[in-house]
């Protein structure tokens, strides 16, 4: 059965012999039967190339790849899997280095069992962010001990020590806790009636009152008549909906006094840089 696997030559950059050997092997395998001007035009050492595994010769140690047969869907799935695996490995390696334990042992007792149970350890890590006990407490391992009678007995114990569990949870939460999205909308608001400034301030209060605990709304004057409404939320759709309701409440209030509100830019997620620029 054919399946796509990511081949990243950059992973071997610290082992020149292994890197060059794999690069040469890939050159030979991926070269088409037609004449080409340069092998480097097909693949380069240090680049990231999703390829399809065609054959594996365990006796000779050869792996046959195909670069041409990989579809766009396969490439996307491959890159997504690699990104998840890279984050999992980074967390596992940091825990192993912090506690001075063997990384392979940590994978044997934690990482690989989570891959088998959840399909990918990344999915288990997402659950650990909010409910670590349900995931980590279910991991067990067998240890052999000598009983009082001198006979060897096998006991089932937790695979995760309290120190490892604490370090894992701390690192996973630090690296994987979702960051709130910043939602912004730009409006122009005018009111030329008597006490127009007071009416605009009341409309601003109505807009902020449309927010809630999950999506608090703030409205700020940039330069008359331009105002900016902002909120932060984990749910982009909810944030946009709340800002739309705030704009509606603001519009209804200002129009009571023959004022006018014009939507310049609809609610949308903004980058961190733009968010700090308006604060």
Short mmCIF file of C-alpha atoms in Angstrom, two decimals:
data_model
loop_
_atom_site.label_atom_id
_atom_site.label_comp_id
_atom_site.label_asym_id
_atom_site.label_seq_id
_atom_site.Cartn_x
_atom_site.Cartn_y
_atom_site.Cartn_z
CA UNK A 1 0.00 0.00 0.00
CA UNK A 2 1.42 3.36 -1.01
CA UNK A 3 1.46 6.23 1.44
CA UNK A 4 3.13 9.62 1.60
CA UNK A 5 5.86 10.41 4.07
CA UNK A 6 7.81 13.61 4.66
CA UNK A 7 11.51 13.46 3.87
CA UNK A 8 13.44 16.31 5.45
CA UNK A 9 17.13 16.28 4.61
CA UNK A 10 17.72 19.22 6.91
CA UNK A 11 17.25 16.85 9.87
CA UNK A 12 20.55 15.20 8.97
CA UNK A 13 22.57 18.41 8.74
CA UNK A 14 24.51 17.58 11.92
CA UNK A 15 25.51 14.16 10.54
CA UNK A 16 27.24 14.96 7.28
CA UNK A 17 27.94 11.37 6.23
CA UNK A 18 24.37 10.23 6.79
CA UNK A 19 23.01 13.36 5.18
CA UNK A 20 25.14 12.99 2.05
CA UNK A 21 24.37 9.27 1.78
CA UNK A 22 20.64 9.90 1.92
CA UNK A 23 20.95 12.79 -0.51
CA UNK A 24 22.84 10.64 -3.02
CA UNK A 25 20.31 7.84 -2.63
CA UNK A 26 17.44 10.24 -3.21
CA UNK A 27 19.21 11.68 -6.25
CA UNK A 28 19.46 8.21 -7.78
CA UNK A 29 15.88 7.28 -6.97
CA UNK A 30 14.20 10.50 -7.99
CA UNK A 31 16.06 11.04 -11.27
CA UNK A 32 13.66 10.33 -14.13
CA UNK A 33 14.62 8.12 -17.02
CA UNK A 34 14.88 11.13 -19.32
CA UNK A 35 18.00 13.26 -19.66
CA UNK A 36 18.23 16.23 -17.25
CA UNK A 37 20.62 19.15 -17.08
CA UNK A 38 21.13 19.25 -13.32
CA UNK A 39 20.36 16.82 -10.50
CA UNK A 40 20.19 19.76 -8.08
CA UNK A 41 17.15 21.02 -9.97
CA UNK A 42 15.21 18.00 -8.67
CA UNK A 43 16.23 17.96 -5.01
CA UNK A 44 18.72 19.72 -2.78
CA UNK A 45 20.33 18.81 0.51
CA UNK A 46 18.63 20.69 3.33
CA UNK A 47 15.30 21.16 1.56
CA UNK A 48 11.97 19.71 2.65
CA UNK A 49 10.34 17.43 0.08
CA UNK A 50 7.14 15.42 0.62
CA UNK A 51 7.56 12.20 -1.38
CA UNK A 52 5.67 8.93 -1.81
CA UNK A 53 7.19 5.69 -0.54
CA UNK A 54 7.04 3.14 -3.38
CA UNK A 55 9.12 0.22 -2.13
CA UNK A 56 11.20 -0.70 0.91
CA UNK A 57 14.06 -3.20 0.50
CA UNK A 58 14.92 -4.27 4.04
CA UNK A 59 17.75 -6.56 2.92
CA UNK A 60 19.68 -3.95 0.94
CA UNK A 61 18.52 -0.97 2.99
CA UNK A 62 17.00 0.93 0.07
CA UNK A 63 13.83 3.00 0.02
CA UNK A 64 12.28 3.93 -3.33
CA UNK A 65 10.51 7.30 -3.43
CA UNK A 66 8.45 9.20 -5.95
CA UNK A 67 8.26 12.96 -5.93
CA UNK A 68 5.98 13.21 -8.95
CA UNK A 69 3.14 11.03 -7.61
CA UNK A 70 2.43 13.16 -4.54
CA UNK A 71 -0.84 15.09 -4.86
CA UNK A 72 -1.56 18.51 -3.38
CA UNK A 73 -3.85 16.91 -0.78
CA UNK A 74 -1.07 14.52 0.24
CA UNK A 75 1.40 17.40 0.56
CA UNK A 76 -0.95 19.35 2.79
CA UNK A 77 -1.66 16.34 5.03
CA UNK A 78 2.05 15.50 5.15
CA UNK A 79 3.06 19.03 6.17
CA UNK A 80 0.33 19.17 8.81
CA UNK A 81 1.45 15.86 10.30
CA UNK A 82 5.08 16.98 10.30
CA UNK A 83 4.22 20.27 12.03
CA UNK A 84 2.32 18.41 14.76
CA UNK A 85 5.11 15.87 15.20
CA UNK A 86 7.73 18.61 15.43
CA UNK A 87 5.82 20.32 18.25
CA UNK A 88 5.34 17.02 20.10
CA UNK A 89 9.05 16.21 19.82
CA UNK A 90 10.03 19.69 20.99
CA UNK A 91 7.91 19.33 24.13
CA UNK A 92 9.13 15.79 24.82
CA UNK A 93 12.78 16.75 24.32
CA UNK A 94 12.47 19.77 26.61
CA UNK A 95 10.91 17.63 29.36
CA UNK A 96 13.64 14.99 28.97
CA UNK A 97 16.42 17.58 29.14
CA UNK A 98 14.84 19.39 32.09
CA UNK A 99 14.46 16.22 34.16
CA UNK A 100 17.70 14.66 32.82
CA UNK A 101 15.97 11.49 31.60
CA UNK A 102 16.38 9.53 28.38
CA UNK A 103 14.20 10.83 25.55
CA UNK A 104 13.67 7.34 24.10
CA UNK A 105 12.45 6.07 27.47
CA UNK A 106 10.03 8.98 27.66
CA UNK A 107 8.69 8.07 24.22
CA UNK A 108 8.40 4.38 25.18
CA UNK A 109 6.29 5.11 28.26
CA UNK A 110 4.43 8.27 27.16
CA UNK A 111 4.85 9.37 23.54
CA UNK A 112 4.31 6.18 21.55
CA UNK A 113 1.41 4.89 23.70
CA UNK A 114 -0.34 8.22 23.06
CA UNK A 115 0.29 7.87 19.31
CA UNK A 116 -1.29 4.40 19.37
CA UNK A 117 -4.29 5.44 21.44
CA UNK A 118 -5.10 8.83 19.91
CA UNK A 119 -3.71 8.47 16.40
CA UNK A 120 -1.25 11.28 17.12
CA UNK A 121 0.25 12.47 20.40
CA UNK A 122 -0.70 16.01 19.38
CA UNK A 123 -4.39 15.12 19.84
CA UNK A 124 -3.65 13.77 23.33
CA UNK A 125 -1.68 16.91 24.18
CA UNK A 126 -4.70 19.06 23.27
CA UNK A 127 -6.77 17.15 25.85
CA UNK A 128 -3.99 17.46 28.44
CA UNK A 129 -4.30 21.26 28.26
CA UNK A 130 -7.68 21.08 30.03
CA UNK A 131 -7.84 17.56 31.50
CA UNK A 132 -4.37 16.05 32.07
CA UNK A 133 -5.50 13.33 34.49
CA UNK A 134 -7.78 11.59 31.97
CA UNK A 135 -4.85 11.12 29.59
CA UNK A 136 -1.73 10.66 31.70
CA UNK A 137 -3.25 8.62 34.53
CA UNK A 138 -4.35 5.97 32.01
CA UNK A 139 -0.75 5.23 30.99
CA UNK A 140 0.71 2.18 32.72
CA UNK A 141 3.78 -0.02 32.47
CA UNK A 142 4.85 -3.37 33.85
CA UNK A 143 7.72 -3.74 36.30
CA UNK A 144 9.19 -6.93 37.68
CA UNK A 145 9.94 -7.23 41.38
CA UNK A 146 11.09 -9.98 43.70
CA UNK A 147 8.43 -10.86 46.26
CA UNK A 148 8.95 -11.83 49.91
CA UNK A 149 9.07 -15.49 48.92
CA UNK A 150 11.87 -14.84 46.44
CA UNK A 151 9.62 -15.28 43.43
CA UNK A 152 9.63 -12.71 40.63
CA UNK A 153 6.30 -10.95 40.25
CA UNK A 154 5.04 -8.48 37.64
CA UNK A 155 3.29 -5.34 38.81
CA UNK A 156 1.38 -2.76 36.79
CA UNK A 157 2.31 0.78 37.83
CA UNK A 158 1.77 4.25 36.45
CA UNK A 159 4.01 5.00 33.48
CA UNK A 160 4.29 8.67 34.47
CA UNK A 161 5.96 9.79 37.67
CA UNK A 162 4.63 12.93 39.41
CA UNK A 163 7.73 14.86 38.30
CA UNK A 164 7.31 13.87 34.65
CA UNK A 165 3.57 14.55 34.76
CA UNK A 166 4.09 18.01 36.23
CA UNK A 167 6.77 18.89 33.65
CA UNK A 168 4.67 17.58 30.75
CA UNK A 169 1.53 19.45 31.78
CA UNK A 170 3.46 22.67 32.36
CA UNK A 171 5.20 22.52 28.97
CA UNK A 172 2.09 21.44 27.05
CA UNK A 173 -0.02 24.21 28.53
CA UNK A 174 2.67 26.79 27.84
CA UNK A 175 3.08 25.71 24.21
CA UNK A 176 -0.47 24.69 23.27
CA UNK A 177 -2.93 26.86 25.20
CA UNK A 178 -4.99 28.66 22.52
CA UNK A 179 -4.27 32.38 22.27
CA UNK A 180 -7.25 34.76 22.07
CA UNK A 181 -7.95 36.23 18.65
CA UNK A 182 -8.09 39.99 18.26
CA UNK A 183 -11.19 41.21 16.40
CA UNK A 184 -11.51 44.78 15.13
CA UNK A 185 -14.05 46.96 13.31
CA UNK A 186 -13.67 50.55 12.07
CA UNK A 187 -16.57 53.02 12.03
CA UNK A 188 -17.25 56.71 11.47
CA UNK A 189 -19.74 58.35 13.81
CA UNK A 190 -21.11 61.91 13.59
CA UNK A 191 -23.81 63.87 15.39
CA UNK A 192 -24.27 67.60 14.72
CA UNK A 193 -27.22 68.07 17.05
CA UNK A 194 -27.09 69.98 20.33
CA UNK A 195 -25.05 67.97 22.86
CA UNK A 196 -23.83 65.82 19.97
CA UNK A 197 -20.68 64.84 21.89
CA UNK A 198 -22.79 63.52 24.76
CA UNK A 199 -24.94 61.54 22.35
CA UNK A 200 -21.82 59.98 20.78
CA UNK A 201 -20.52 59.01 24.23
CA UNK A 202 -23.86 57.39 25.05
CA UNK A 203 -23.74 55.46 21.76
CA UNK A 204 -20.23 54.29 22.67
CA UNK A 205 -21.51 53.02 26.03
CA UNK A 206 -24.29 51.13 24.23
CA UNK A 207 -21.69 49.49 22.00
CA UNK A 208 -19.58 48.37 24.96
CA UNK A 209 -22.70 47.09 26.74
CA UNK A 210 -23.27 44.70 23.82
CA UNK A 211 -20.20 42.72 24.88
CA UNK A 212 -20.09 39.88 27.39
CA UNK A 213 -17.60 38.16 29.70
CA UNK A 214 -16.22 36.02 26.87
CA UNK A 215 -16.08 38.90 24.36
CA UNK A 216 -15.76 42.26 26.11
CA UNK A 217 -16.16 45.15 23.66
CA UNK A 218 -14.03 48.29 23.75
CA UNK A 219 -14.55 51.35 21.57
CA UNK A 220 -11.84 53.95 21.13
CA UNK A 221 -11.63 57.29 19.38
CA UNK A 222 -8.84 57.37 16.80
CA UNK A 223 -9.49 60.81 15.33
CA UNK A 224 -12.92 62.38 14.81
CA UNK A 225 -15.04 60.94 13.29
CA UNK A 226 -13.13 57.61 13.20
CA UNK A 227 -13.67 55.05 15.99
CA UNK A 228 -12.37 51.51 16.47
CA UNK A 229 -14.25 48.66 18.17
CA UNK A 230 -12.19 45.75 19.48
CA UNK A 231 -12.62 42.49 21.35
CA UNK A 232 -10.62 39.36 22.18
CA UNK A 233 -11.99 35.83 22.00
CA UNK A 234 -11.04 32.22 21.31
CA UNK A 235 -13.94 31.91 18.84
CA UNK A 236 -13.54 34.13 15.77
CA UNK A 237 -17.17 33.75 14.65
CA UNK A 238 -18.43 34.67 18.10
CA UNK A 239 -16.16 37.71 18.25
CA UNK A 240 -17.33 38.97 14.86
CA UNK A 241 -20.97 38.42 15.85
CA UNK A 242 -20.52 40.37 19.10
CA UNK A 243 -18.91 43.30 17.29
CA UNK A 244 -21.72 43.32 14.72
CA UNK A 245 -24.24 43.50 17.58
CA UNK A 246 -22.23 46.31 19.17
CA UNK A 247 -22.24 48.27 15.90
CA UNK A 248 -25.99 47.72 15.60
CA UNK A 249 -26.61 48.99 19.15
CA UNK A 250 -24.35 51.97 18.54
CA UNK A 251 -26.14 52.78 15.27
CA UNK A 252 -29.60 52.64 16.84
CA UNK A 253 -28.54 54.95 19.66
CA UNK A 254 -26.86 57.61 17.53
CA UNK A 255 -29.70 57.64 14.98
CA UNK A 256 -32.13 58.51 17.79
CA UNK A 257 -30.48 61.92 17.82
CA UNK A 258 -30.23 62.25 14.02
CA UNK A 259 -26.60 61.21 14.03
CA UNK A 260 -24.98 58.93 11.49
CA UNK A 261 -22.77 55.85 11.75
CA UNK A 262 -20.85 54.55 8.74
CA UNK A 263 -19.09 51.18 8.75
CA UNK A 264 -15.63 51.70 7.26
CA UNK A 265 -14.21 48.20 7.82
CA UNK A 266 -16.27 45.20 8.92
CA UNK A 267 -15.25 43.13 11.97
CA UNK A 268 -12.26 40.89 11.20
CA UNK A 269 -9.30 39.26 12.92
CA UNK A 270 -6.19 41.44 13.04
CA UNK A 271 -2.50 40.73 13.56
CA UNK A 272 -0.64 41.29 16.84
CA UNK A 273 1.19 44.30 15.38
CA UNK A 274 -1.99 46.08 14.29
CA UNK A 275 -3.63 45.27 17.62
CA UNK A 276 -0.86 47.00 19.60
CA UNK A 277 -0.91 49.93 17.17
CA UNK A 278 -4.50 50.82 18.09
CA UNK A 279 -4.11 50.38 21.84
#
